[in-house]
Short mmCIF file of C-alpha atoms in Angstrom, two decimals:
data_model
loop_
_atom_site.label_atom_id
_atom_site.label_comp_id
_atom_site.label_asym_id
_atom_site.label_seq_id
_atom_site.Cartn_x
_atom_site.Cartn_y
_atom_site.Cartn_z
CA MET A 1 -39.54 136.15 -71.30
CA LYS A 2 -36.35 134.38 -70.08
CA ILE A 3 -33.01 134.41 -71.72
CA LEU A 4 -29.98 132.44 -70.75
CA ILE A 5 -26.71 134.16 -71.81
CA THR A 6 -23.43 132.49 -71.33
CA GLY A 7 -19.70 133.49 -71.42
CA PHE A 8 -16.60 131.62 -71.66
CA GLU A 9 -13.87 131.35 -68.94
CA PRO A 10 -10.38 132.83 -69.76
CA PHE A 11 -8.37 130.90 -72.25
CA GLY A 12 -5.26 131.24 -74.42
CA GLY A 13 -3.21 132.75 -71.67
CA GLU A 14 -5.53 135.59 -71.03
CA SER A 15 -6.47 136.45 -67.23
CA VAL A 16 -9.95 137.49 -68.08
CA ASN A 17 -12.57 136.69 -70.83
CA PRO A 18 -14.48 139.92 -71.80
CA ALA A 19 -17.36 137.58 -72.79
CA TYR A 20 -18.17 136.48 -69.37
CA GLU A 21 -17.01 139.81 -67.81
CA ALA A 22 -19.51 141.64 -69.91
CA VAL A 23 -22.28 139.16 -69.28
CA LYS A 24 -21.76 139.62 -65.50
CA LEU A 25 -22.57 143.47 -65.95
CA LEU A 26 -25.99 142.60 -67.26
CA PRO A 27 -28.96 143.12 -64.90
CA ASP A 28 -30.73 140.05 -63.60
CA MET A 29 -34.09 141.54 -64.66
CA ALA A 30 -34.87 143.95 -67.46
CA GLY A 31 -38.47 144.79 -67.13
CA ASP A 32 -40.42 141.52 -67.51
CA ILE A 33 -37.45 139.81 -68.92
CA GLN A 34 -35.40 137.57 -66.81
CA ILE A 35 -31.60 137.31 -67.75
CA VAL A 36 -29.91 134.17 -66.59
CA LYS A 37 -26.12 134.45 -66.74
CA MET A 38 -23.84 131.53 -66.84
CA GLU A 39 -20.10 130.83 -67.28
CA ILE A 40 -19.00 127.88 -69.44
CA PRO A 41 -15.72 126.16 -69.87
CA THR A 42 -13.46 126.71 -72.80
CA VAL A 43 -13.39 123.02 -73.58
CA PHE A 44 -14.61 121.21 -76.60
CA GLY A 45 -17.72 119.10 -75.84
CA GLU A 46 -17.90 120.18 -72.15
CA ALA A 47 -19.23 123.69 -73.13
CA GLY A 48 -22.06 122.35 -74.87
CA LYS A 49 -22.98 119.96 -72.00
CA VAL A 50 -22.94 122.82 -69.69
CA VAL A 51 -25.21 124.77 -71.85
CA GLU A 52 -27.69 121.85 -72.06
CA THR A 53 -27.59 121.60 -68.25
CA GLY A 54 -28.61 125.48 -68.16
CA ILE A 55 -31.33 124.78 -70.56
CA LEU A 56 -32.71 121.98 -68.49
CA GLN A 57 -32.45 123.99 -65.22
CA HIS A 58 -33.75 127.27 -66.38
CA GLN A 59 -36.01 126.44 -69.35
CA PRO A 60 -35.23 129.69 -71.24
CA ASP A 61 -37.04 130.95 -74.32
CA ALA A 62 -33.77 131.84 -75.92
CA VAL A 63 -30.04 131.09 -75.37
CA ILE A 64 -27.25 133.25 -76.56
CA CYS A 65 -23.62 132.26 -76.12
CA VAL A 66 -20.95 134.94 -76.06
CA GLY A 67 -17.13 134.45 -76.88
CA GLN A 68 -14.01 136.56 -77.21
CA ALA A 69 -12.75 137.17 -80.84
CA GLY A 70 -9.46 139.06 -80.15
CA ARG A 71 -8.91 140.06 -83.80
CA ARG A 72 -12.28 141.66 -84.29
CA ALA A 73 -12.96 145.39 -83.64
CA ASP A 74 -16.79 145.28 -83.34
CA ILE A 75 -19.59 143.08 -81.93
CA GLY A 76 -20.10 140.14 -84.35
CA VAL A 77 -23.40 138.48 -84.30
CA GLU A 78 -22.83 135.04 -85.80
CA ARG A 79 -25.14 133.75 -88.57
CA VAL A 80 -23.91 130.12 -88.99
CA ALA A 81 -21.98 127.45 -87.15
CA ILE A 82 -20.37 124.64 -89.06
CA ASN A 83 -19.75 120.94 -88.21
CA LEU A 84 -15.86 121.20 -88.04
CA VAL A 85 -13.39 121.53 -85.22
CA GLU A 86 -9.76 122.69 -86.03
CA ALA A 87 -8.07 123.99 -83.06
CA SER A 88 -5.26 126.30 -83.52
CA ILE A 89 -4.45 126.20 -79.84
CA PRO A 90 -5.37 123.61 -77.06
CA ASP A 91 -8.52 124.19 -75.08
CA ASN A 92 -8.40 124.65 -71.33
CA ALA A 93 -8.37 120.82 -70.98
CA GLY A 94 -5.35 120.37 -73.34
CA ASN A 95 -7.34 119.10 -76.26
CA GLN A 96 -6.44 120.06 -79.71
CA PRO A 97 -8.57 118.25 -82.18
CA MET A 98 -8.15 118.75 -85.77
CA ASP A 99 -10.35 117.97 -88.87
CA VAL A 100 -13.19 116.32 -86.75
CA LYS A 101 -16.97 116.94 -86.49
CA VAL A 102 -18.56 118.71 -83.66
CA GLN A 103 -21.43 116.14 -83.83
CA GLU A 104 -21.01 113.05 -85.83
CA ASP A 105 -24.69 112.90 -86.77
CA GLY A 106 -25.23 116.51 -87.18
CA ASP A 107 -25.93 118.59 -90.29
CA THR A 108 -23.08 120.28 -92.14
CA ALA A 109 -24.06 123.57 -90.67
CA TYR A 110 -26.91 125.35 -88.69
CA PHE A 111 -28.18 128.75 -88.90
CA ALA A 112 -28.83 131.01 -85.82
CA THR A 113 -32.44 131.14 -85.02
CA ILE A 114 -32.27 134.49 -83.23
CA PRO A 115 -32.98 137.68 -85.21
CA VAL A 116 -29.29 138.45 -86.29
CA LYS A 117 -30.03 141.37 -88.47
CA ALA A 118 -32.37 143.03 -85.99
CA MET A 119 -29.68 142.50 -83.27
CA VAL A 120 -26.90 144.16 -85.36
CA LYS A 121 -29.19 147.03 -86.27
CA ASN A 122 -30.22 147.84 -82.81
CA ILE A 123 -26.59 147.77 -81.58
CA LYS A 124 -25.59 150.06 -84.34
CA ASP A 125 -28.60 152.35 -83.69
CA HIS A 126 -27.16 152.89 -80.27
CA GLY A 127 -23.75 154.01 -81.55
CA ILE A 128 -21.84 150.82 -81.03
CA PRO A 129 -19.90 149.10 -83.81
CA ALA A 130 -21.52 145.81 -84.89
CA SER A 131 -21.80 143.55 -87.88
CA ILE A 132 -23.17 140.14 -89.05
CA SER A 133 -20.39 137.47 -89.02
CA TYR A 134 -20.59 134.42 -91.41
CA THR A 135 -17.85 132.53 -89.58
CA ALA A 136 -17.58 131.67 -86.06
CA GLY A 137 -14.26 129.98 -86.67
CA THR A 138 -13.30 126.48 -85.82
CA TYR A 139 -12.52 126.67 -82.18
CA VAL A 140 -14.65 126.20 -79.05
CA CYS A 141 -16.87 129.31 -79.87
CA ASN A 142 -18.04 127.61 -83.14
CA SER A 143 -18.31 124.38 -81.45
CA VAL A 144 -20.52 125.54 -78.65
CA MET A 145 -22.61 127.53 -81.16
CA TYR A 146 -23.05 124.28 -83.21
CA ASP A 147 -23.79 122.33 -80.07
CA LEU A 148 -26.46 124.77 -79.16
CA LEU A 149 -28.24 124.77 -82.49
CA TYR A 150 -27.85 120.91 -82.78
CA LEU A 151 -29.66 120.71 -79.49
CA ILE A 152 -32.45 123.12 -80.54
CA ASP A 153 -32.91 121.23 -83.80
CA ARG A 154 -32.99 117.78 -82.15
CA LYS A 155 -34.37 118.25 -78.69
CA TYR A 156 -35.49 121.86 -77.92
CA PRO A 157 -37.31 123.29 -80.98
CA SER A 158 -39.18 125.94 -79.09
CA ILE A 159 -35.94 127.63 -78.04
CA ARG A 160 -34.25 130.27 -80.12
CA GLY A 161 -30.34 130.36 -80.14
CA GLY A 162 -27.29 132.02 -81.40
CA PHE A 163 -23.81 133.46 -80.65
CA ILE A 164 -22.18 136.75 -80.31
CA HIS A 165 -18.46 137.45 -80.59
CA VAL A 166 -16.93 140.49 -78.78
CA PRO A 167 -13.47 142.07 -78.92
CA TYR A 168 -10.82 142.18 -76.30
CA ALA A 169 -11.58 144.29 -73.30
CA THR A 170 -9.52 147.53 -73.19
CA GLU A 171 -7.32 146.33 -70.32
CA GLN A 172 -6.36 143.31 -72.42
CA GLY A 173 -4.73 145.59 -74.94
CA VAL A 174 -1.86 146.30 -72.50
CA GLY A 175 1.15 144.45 -73.92
CA LYS A 176 -0.30 143.55 -77.21
CA PRO A 177 0.82 145.03 -80.52
CA VAL A 178 -0.02 148.66 -81.26
CA GLY A 179 -3.39 148.78 -83.03
CA THR A 180 -4.89 145.67 -81.30
CA ALA A 181 -8.62 146.36 -81.34
CA THR A 182 -10.20 146.69 -77.82
CA MET A 183 -13.55 147.71 -76.38
CA GLU A 184 -14.63 148.93 -72.87
CA LEU A 185 -16.46 146.21 -70.86
CA SER A 186 -19.32 148.52 -70.21
CA THR A 187 -19.75 149.14 -73.91
CA ILE A 188 -19.60 145.47 -74.66
CA SER A 189 -22.27 144.72 -71.97
CA LYS A 190 -24.52 147.49 -73.35
CA ALA A 191 -24.24 145.91 -76.75
CA LEU A 192 -25.30 142.58 -75.34
CA LEU A 193 -28.27 144.17 -73.71
CA TYR A 194 -29.33 145.78 -77.05
CA ALA A 195 -28.98 142.44 -78.68
CA LEU A 196 -31.23 141.02 -76.13
CA GLU A 197 -33.70 143.88 -76.74
CA ALA A 198 -33.94 142.81 -80.29
CA VAL A 199 -34.50 139.11 -79.29
CA ALA A 200 -37.08 139.97 -76.96
CA GLY A 201 -39.20 141.87 -79.52
CA GLU A 202 -42.20 143.45 -77.90
CA ASP A 203 -40.43 143.64 -74.52
CA ALA A 204 -37.91 145.95 -76.08
CA LEU A 205 -39.28 149.21 -74.61
CA MET A 206 -38.79 147.78 -71.03
CA ILE A 207 -35.22 147.36 -71.64
CA LYS A 208 -34.78 150.85 -73.17
CA GLU A 209 -36.43 152.31 -69.92
CA LEU A 210 -34.07 150.19 -67.84
CA LEU A 211 -31.05 151.81 -69.57
CA LYS A 212 -32.39 155.17 -69.10
CA THR A 213 -32.85 154.80 -65.39
CA ASN A 214 -30.00 152.38 -64.60
CA PRO A 215 -27.12 153.00 -67.09
CA LEU A 216 -24.35 150.42 -66.96
#
């Protein structure tokens, strides 16, 4: 099985993005599962194009995009993406669209096609806080999740897809208000691997054995 997992570049004045930093810590192979890692731009429209390039290049069985959600304290596996962009801050290209659609001819919303509940359960079963999220926001994270699911609906029906939000990395908490939620990058990366385990289904035992012999 091949899984493409993406993480965003830093944005909003941050020097790092825990999404891609955690993705980079993942192994290239977990048993018979190939994990393809890719950084994507925090730019409306462009992020989705890069994801499609990755799909065409790698022909994955599943695609999971990962993004930073600084206000969250746990791993959030997103259930739905909506066809709406309202940018509270500019993206990395200076765009700040408001009240526009992600895709003009797209449905109002698309549901993730990865096993969201099983992913959350497996992360929690390994002692890492996680929950199902029912809003990916209206920024680039929601936009790329919507673009991915739109592509799956229109062009790549054999692929499963979805999105995971992660908290700030611990080092990002420096200089932020007391009480700002953070998580160690190694913990975030383990959570992502447990999420992949649930997506992989029958290949799950292989990843468990990998974690035992090669802890992150």
